[in-house]
């Protein structure tokens, strides 16, 4: 397993922006962001191949969020723009070996989560 530490969460007004960071303890392969709101299942948000840069997005965030990675520093970012109240959730960083995985079970390591709250 790889240790993952998320940061950058907070509270923002609708229409605002946040940037989340996830620092990994070693080289990673596919890194992803998931989110989980109270009473809901953890859902895929975005992922990136840290080796070749291929990205994947959930339809709900495409065009508003951008995932990027810094391979040299084993860090992945999630730039979140035009935030909506429905984006409110705990956001989790994950790492796995399969490109494009969208299921929780596709990932081997998880961070502790960082809370994002969007108010109207």
Backbone as ProteinMPNN parsed JSONL, in Angstrom:
{"seq_chain_A": "XXXXXXXXXXXXXXXXXXXXXXXXXXXXXXXXXXXXXXXXXXXXXXXXXXXXXXXXXXXXXXXXXXXXXXXXXXXXXXXXXXXXXXXXXXXXXXXXXXXXXXXXXXXXXXXXXXXXXXXX", "coords_chain_A": {"N_chain_A": [[0.817, -1.198, 0.0], [0.262, 2.313, -0.499], [0.791, 5.335, 1.218], [-1.486, 7.98, 1.488], [-2.2, 11.405, 1.554], [-4.556, 13.826, 1.809], [-5.327, 17.265, 1.089], [-6.568, 20.657, 1.198], [-9.311, 20.967, 1.207], [-12.371, 22.672, 2.148], [-14.684, 25.343, 2.907], [-16.865, 26.938, 0.653], [-18.541, 29.376, -1.357], [-21.281, 28.831, -3.625], [-20.364, 28.572, -7.014], [-17.759, 29.176, -6.597], [-14.25, 28.207, -6.227], [-11.983, 25.499, -5.517], [-8.888, 23.882, -4.794], [-7.768, 20.682, -4.512], [-5.261, 18.624, -3.053], [-3.23, 15.693, -3.173], [-0.86, 13.88, -1.664], [1.405, 11.315, -2.198], [3.191, 8.552, -0.754], [5.047, 7.235, -2.262], [6.073, 6.304, -5.617], [3.37, 6.241, -7.921], [0.614, 4.784, -9.803], [-2.191, 4.65, -11.327], [-4.095, 7.33, -10.191], [-6.813, 8.623, -8.339], [-9.799, 10.53, -7.654], [-12.453, 10.279, -5.426], [-15.758, 10.866, -4.108], [-17.92, 11.297, -1.282], [-21.028, 11.797, -0.043], [-23.126, 12.41, 2.838], [-25.079, 9.571, 3.644], [-24.916, 8.521, 1.101], [-23.408, 6.464, -1.465], [-19.881, 6.017, -1.995], [-18.556, 7.764, -4.713], [-17.109, 7.828, -7.976], [-15.015, 10.415, -9.173], [-12.815, 11.53, -10.714], [-9.891, 10.47, -12.541], [-6.4, 9.761, -13.141], [-3.705, 8.639, -15.147], [-0.616, 8.417, -13.847], [1.682, 7.981, -15.219], [1.333, 8.336, -18.029], [-0.559, 10.31, -18.309], [-3.243, 10.178, -19.092], [-6.649, 10.994, -18.635], [-9.76, 10.706, -16.818], [-13.203, 11.386, -16.27], [-16.071, 11.81, -14.197], [-19.376, 12.277, -15.436], [-20.796, 14.238, -14.103], [-18.986, 16.146, -13.268], [-17.404, 16.858, -15.373], [-15.876, 19.316, -17.34], [-15.938, 21.171, -15.331], [-14.211, 20.351, -13.322], [-10.709, 19.635, -13.049], [-8.285, 17.203, -13.246], [-4.935, 16.651, -12.376], [-1.474, 15.673, -12.432], [1.644, 15.407, -10.72], [4.199, 13.719, -11.422], [6.88, 13.485, -10.596], [6.814, 14.347, -7.983], [5.0, 12.685, -6.848], [2.299, 13.438, -6.58], [-1.117, 14.296, -6.815], [-3.648, 16.43, -8.133], [-6.768, 18.148, -7.785], [-8.526, 20.396, -9.407], [-11.218, 22.366, -8.787], [-13.827, 23.98, -10.117], [-16.524, 26.381, -10.522], [-18.265, 25.517, -8.472], [-20.955, 23.68, -7.002], [-23.746, 23.346, -4.724], [-24.405, 20.608, -4.637], [-21.97, 19.398, -4.962], [-20.941, 19.116, -2.497], [-19.26, 17.136, -0.217], [-17.262, 14.539, 1.32], [-14.076, 14.27, 0.088], [-12.0, 11.873, -1.372], [-8.776, 10.636, -1.97], [-7.335, 8.162, -4.065], [-5.41, 5.246, -4.993], [-4.334, 3.004, -7.526], [-3.702, 0.198, -9.747], [-4.929, -0.136, -12.204], [-5.826, 1.279, -15.251], [-8.179, 3.823, -15.68], [-10.157, 2.929, -13.916], [-13.302, 2.982, -12.266], [-14.579, 2.135, -10.045], [-14.828, 1.618, -6.521], [-13.533, -0.711, -5.704], [-11.522, -0.958, -7.547], [-9.304, 0.23, -6.617], [-6.476, 0.373, -4.425], [-5.361, 1.751, -2.278], [-6.163, 4.343, 0.031], [-6.78, 7.733, 0.95], [-7.467, 9.718, 3.91], [-9.479, 11.514, 3.535], [-10.915, 14.701, 2.69], [-12.903, 17.421, 3.552], [-15.304, 19.018, 1.546], [-17.354, 21.733, 1.318], [-20.05, 23.315, -0.085], [-21.868, 26.162, -0.221], [-25.038, 27.76, -0.785]], "CA_chain_A": [[0.0, 0.0, 0.0], [0.893, 3.617, -0.475], [0.117, 6.281, 2.091], [-2.017, 9.127, 0.763], [-2.65, 12.474, 2.435], [-5.269, 14.868, 1.079], [-5.434, 18.583, 1.686], [-7.163, 21.669, 0.348], [-10.745, 21.103, 1.371], [-12.845, 23.829, 2.88], [-16.026, 25.838, 2.618], [-16.867, 27.929, -0.411], [-19.845, 29.721, -1.902], [-21.584, 28.316, -4.956], [-19.668, 29.295, -8.062], [-16.366, 29.334, -6.232], [-13.268, 27.194, -6.611], [-11.044, 24.931, -4.57], [-7.942, 22.928, -5.348], [-7.376, 19.623, -3.606], [-3.988, 17.975, -3.305], [-3.027, 14.385, -2.566], [0.548, 13.517, -1.699], [1.639, 9.894, -2.001], [4.463, 8.234, -0.123], [5.939, 6.635, -3.232], [5.592, 6.303, -6.989], [2.019, 5.736, -8.083], [0.23, 4.431, -11.167], [-3.417, 5.411, -11.491], [-4.601, 8.011, -9.011], [-8.195, 9.015, -8.562], [-10.579, 11.188, -6.623], [-13.822, 9.876, -5.187], [-16.408, 11.685, -3.103], [-19.003, 10.629, -0.584], [-21.913, 12.648, 0.727], [-23.84, 11.64, 3.864], [-26.157, 8.716, 3.186], [-24.724, 8.097, -0.275], [-22.233, 5.646, -1.718], [-18.71, 6.697, -2.523], [-18.66, 7.814, -6.159], [-15.957, 8.235, -8.76], [-14.99, 11.794, -9.64], [-11.842, 11.691, -11.782], [-8.661, 9.713, -12.358], [-5.316, 10.073, -14.054], [-2.514, 7.809, -15.183], [0.524, 9.246, -13.494], [2.762, 7.706, -16.153], [1.076, 8.845, -19.37], [-1.388, 11.493, -18.229], [-4.628, 9.971, -19.512], [-7.593, 11.379, -17.594], [-11.143, 10.261, -16.886], [-14.062, 12.202, -15.425], [-17.496, 11.564, -14.086], [-20.145, 13.241, -16.213], [-21.273, 15.303, -13.236], [-17.952, 17.143, -13.017], [-16.674, 17.173, -16.598], [-15.981, 20.714, -17.721], [-15.783, 22.003, -14.15], [-13.059, 19.865, -12.564], [-9.544, 19.19, -13.796], [-7.328, 16.421, -12.489], [-3.587, 16.718, -12.903], [-0.522, 14.971, -11.596], [3.063, 15.722, -10.725], [4.795, 12.41, -11.222], [8.14, 13.594, -9.872], [6.528, 14.563, -6.571], [3.977, 11.718, -6.441], [1.189, 14.244, -6.11], [-2.221, 14.514, -7.733], [-4.439, 17.591, -7.788], [-8.099, 18.271, -8.352], [-8.994, 21.771, -9.483], [-12.671, 22.326, -8.778], [-14.377, 25.287, -10.444], [-17.979, 26.474, -10.656], [-18.784, 24.558, -7.506], [-22.382, 23.668, -6.73], [-24.038, 22.705, -3.442], [-24.398, 19.159, -4.772], [-20.595, 18.923, -4.892], [-20.588, 18.956, -1.096], [-18.945, 15.747, 0.109], [-15.888, 14.231, 1.669], [-13.338, 13.869, -1.103], [-10.967, 10.906, -1.054], [-7.769, 10.274, -2.95], [-7.117, 6.722, -4.143], [-4.36, 4.792, -5.9], [-4.464, 1.636, -7.982], [-2.866, -0.19, -10.876], [-5.71, -0.274, -13.427], [-6.148, 2.534, -15.917], [-9.571, 4.151, -15.934], [-11.084, 2.315, -12.985], [-14.314, 3.867, -11.714], [-15.176, 1.477, -8.892], [-14.036, 1.631, -5.295], [-12.716, -1.916, -5.647], [-10.406, -0.848, -8.48], [-8.221, 0.947, -5.952], [-5.834, -0.365, -3.346], [-4.99, 2.621, -1.172], [-7.068, 5.477, 0.196], [-6.51, 8.749, 1.943], [-8.45, 9.876, 4.975], [-10.548, 12.37, 3.07], [-10.948, 16.117, 3.012], [-14.283, 17.862, 3.389], [-15.638, 20.155, 0.694], [-18.708, 22.186, 1.57], [-20.438, 24.392, -0.99], [-23.107, 26.759, 0.243], [-25.759, 28.578, -1.756]], "C_chain_A": [[0.855, 1.254, 0.0], [0.091, 4.512, 0.468], [-0.258, 7.527, 1.298], [-2.55, 10.147, 1.759], [-3.266, 13.576, 1.595], [-5.222, 16.183, 1.838], [-6.162, 19.502, 0.715], [-8.662, 21.822, 0.448], [-11.103, 22.334, 2.172], [-14.26, 24.168, 2.496], [-15.952, 26.966, 1.605], [-18.303, 28.196, -0.842], [-20.038, 29.081, -3.274], [-20.953, 29.21, -6.02], [-18.19, 29.484, -7.802], [-15.511, 28.16, -6.635], [-12.463, 26.725, -5.419], [-10.078, 24.049, -5.335], [-7.524, 21.954, -4.27], [-6.035, 19.047, -4.028], [-3.948, 16.629, -2.598], [-1.576, 13.998, -2.761], [0.706, 12.046, -1.348], [3.045, 9.64, -1.484], [5.483, 7.608, -1.065], [5.368, 6.795, -4.632], [4.207, 5.667, -7.077], [1.721, 5.467, -9.552], [-1.027, 5.214, -11.54], [-3.795, 6.048, -10.157], [-5.962, 8.596, -9.334], [-8.725, 9.812, -7.389], [-11.98, 10.598, -6.612], [-14.437, 10.862, -4.201], [-17.582, 10.926, -2.502], [-19.756, 11.639, 0.264], [-22.647, 11.799, 1.757], [-24.998, 10.846, 3.284], [-26.023, 8.216, 1.767], [-23.471, 7.238, -0.389], [-21.084, 6.51, -2.223], [-18.734, 6.623, -4.05], [-17.39, 8.351, -6.8], [-16.102, 9.673, -9.228], [-14.069, 11.945, -10.85], [-10.64, 10.815, -11.495], [-7.642, 10.11, -13.409], [-4.254, 8.988, -13.983], [-1.314, 8.698, -14.908], [1.691, 9.06, -14.455], [2.555, 8.349, -17.517], [0.097, 10.002, -19.41], [-2.821, 11.354, -18.689], [-5.573, 10.263, -18.355], [-8.99, 10.863, -17.884], [-11.951, 11.09, -15.903], [-15.459, 11.629, -15.343], [-18.243, 12.647, -14.852], [-20.567, 14.443, -15.377], [-20.259, 16.415, -13.012], [-17.191, 17.548, -14.27], [-16.944, 18.613, -17.006], [-15.832, 21.669, -16.561], [-14.544, 21.636, -13.339], [-11.936, 19.493, -13.516], [-8.617, 18.429, -12.868], [-5.968, 16.538, -13.163], [-2.639, 16.028, -11.937], [0.881, 15.488, -11.775], [3.776, 14.425, -10.382], [6.048, 12.478, -10.361], [7.923, 13.721, -8.373], [5.439, 13.637, -6.034], [2.74, 12.413, -5.883], [0.142, 14.397, -7.206], [-3.056, 15.675, -7.214], [-5.829, 17.477, -8.396], [-8.509, 19.735, -8.268], [-10.494, 21.745, -9.688], [-13.192, 23.744, -8.981], [-15.894, 25.22, -10.548], [-18.683, 25.512, -9.714], [-20.266, 24.785, -7.225], [-22.632, 23.029, -5.368], [-24.015, 21.179, -3.519], [-23.0, 18.557, -4.858], [-20.138, 18.7, -3.458], [-20.412, 17.482, -0.752], [-17.573, 15.694, 0.748], [-15.202, 13.698, 0.422], [-12.146, 13.014, -0.698], [-10.043, 10.68, -2.239], [-7.547, 8.767, -2.905], [-6.035, 6.401, -5.163], [-4.585, 3.337, -6.259], [-3.628, 1.399, -9.215], [-3.603, -0.239, -12.205], [-6.106, 1.081, -13.991], [-7.655, 2.686, -16.077], [-10.591, 3.548, -15.0], [-12.019, 3.338, -12.369], [-14.997, 3.302, -10.478], [-14.251, 1.567, -7.69], [-13.07, 0.454, -5.265], [-11.565, -1.92, -6.648], [-9.169, -0.253, -7.832], [-7.765, 0.247, -4.69], [-5.564, 0.465, -2.1], [-5.874, 3.854, -1.162], [-6.543, 6.467, 1.22], [-7.64, 8.847, 2.943], [-9.617, 10.77, 4.598], [-10.377, 13.813, 3.493], [-12.332, 16.653, 2.656], [-14.369, 19.082, 2.489], [-17.1, 20.499, 0.938], [-18.995, 23.404, 0.705], [-21.803, 24.908, -0.553], [-23.721, 27.623, -0.845], [-26.062, 29.959, -1.215]], "O_chain_A": [[2.006, 1.253, 0.437], [-1.138, 4.449, 0.504], [0.549, 8.06, 0.536], [-3.267, 9.794, 2.695], [-2.59, 14.19, 0.768], [-5.096, 16.211, 3.062], [-6.347, 19.161, -0.454], [-9.231, 22.723, -0.168], [-10.246, 22.959, 2.796], [-14.95, 23.385, 1.844], [-15.088, 27.838, 1.688], [-19.172, 27.335, -0.703], [-19.071, 28.825, -3.991], [-21.003, 30.437, -5.935], [-17.448, 29.907, -8.689], [-15.975, 27.233, -7.298], [-12.282, 27.452, -4.441], [-10.41, 23.528, -6.4], [-6.988, 22.351, -3.235], [-5.716, 18.992, -5.216], [-4.563, 16.452, -1.546], [-1.119, 13.81, -3.889], [0.202, 11.586, -0.323], [3.968, 10.413, -1.743], [6.653, 7.465, -0.708], [4.29, 7.365, -4.803], [3.915, 4.685, -6.395], [2.478, 5.87, -10.435], [-0.924, 6.341, -12.026], [-3.811, 5.381, -9.122], [-6.224, 9.011, -10.463], [-8.181, 9.775, -6.285], [-12.61, 10.438, -7.657], [-13.719, 11.608, -3.534], [-18.157, 10.036, -3.128], [-19.194, 12.254, 1.171], [-22.779, 10.589, 1.573], [-25.806, 11.379, 2.523], [-26.927, 7.546, 1.267], [-22.591, 7.277, 0.471], [-21.288, 7.579, -2.797], [-18.912, 5.546, -4.617], [-16.698, 9.205, -6.246], [-17.185, 10.097, -9.632], [-14.495, 12.435, -11.896], [-10.389, 10.454, -10.346], [-7.975, 10.714, -14.428], [-3.938, 8.48, -12.908], [-1.037, 9.629, -15.664], [2.595, 9.895, -14.5], [3.51, 8.857, -18.106], [-0.064, 10.625, -20.459], [-3.559, 12.339, -18.676], [-5.333, 9.832, -17.227], [-9.357, 10.615, -19.033], [-11.459, 11.456, -14.836], [-15.965, 11.04, -16.299], [-17.801, 13.795, -14.912], [-20.68, 15.551, -15.901], [-20.633, 17.517, -12.609], [-16.405, 18.495, -14.23], [-18.087, 19.069, -17.016], [-15.62, 22.863, -16.772], [-13.904, 22.502, -12.742], [-12.18, 19.084, -14.651], [-8.209, 18.943, -11.826], [-5.876, 16.523, -14.39], [-2.966, 15.824, -10.768], [1.258, 15.95, -12.852], [3.937, 14.075, -9.212], [6.258, 11.628, -9.495], [8.745, 13.261, -7.581], [5.004, 13.788, -4.893], [2.206, 12.022, -4.845], [0.472, 14.602, -8.375], [-3.163, 15.881, -6.006], [-6.03, 16.79, -9.397], [-8.802, 20.247, -7.188], [-10.984, 21.164, -10.656], [-13.019, 24.606, -8.119], [-16.474, 24.139, -10.65], [-19.588, 24.781, -10.117], [-20.756, 25.915, -7.212], [-21.805, 22.245, -4.901], [-23.637, 20.525, -2.547], [-22.854, 17.335, -4.829], [-19.06, 18.152, -3.23], [-21.316, 16.676, -0.974], [-16.818, 16.667, 0.726], [-15.7, 12.774, -0.222], [-11.381, 13.374, 0.197], [-10.495, 10.549, -3.376], [-7.569, 8.164, -1.831], [-5.776, 7.181, -6.079], [-4.975, 2.53, -5.414], [-2.924, 2.296, -9.678], [-2.962, -0.373, -13.248], [-6.656, 1.924, -13.282], [-8.327, 1.773, -16.556], [-11.79, 3.645, -15.262], [-11.595, 4.43, -11.991], [-15.899, 3.931, -9.926], [-13.029, 1.589, -7.838], [-11.92, 0.601, -4.849], [-10.714, -2.808, -6.596], [-8.099, -0.235, -8.439], [-8.551, -0.384, -3.983], [-5.542, -0.066, -0.99], [-6.283, 4.35, -2.212], [-5.941, 6.087, 2.225], [-8.645, 8.145, 2.835], [-10.641, 10.775, 5.282], [-9.77, 14.107, 4.523], [-12.861, 16.367, 1.582], [-13.617, 20.045, 2.641], [-17.979, 19.652, 0.782], [-18.274, 24.401, 0.757], [-22.777, 24.156, -0.523], [-23.022, 28.148, -1.712], [-26.667, 30.775, -1.91]]}, "name": "protein", "num_of_chains": 1, "seq": "XXXXXXXXXXXXXXXXXXXXXXXXXXXXXXXXXXXXXXXXXXXXXXXXXXXXXXXXXXXXXXXXXXXXXXXXXXXXXXXXXXXXXXXXXXXXXXXXXXXXXXXXXXXXXXXXXXXXXXXX"}
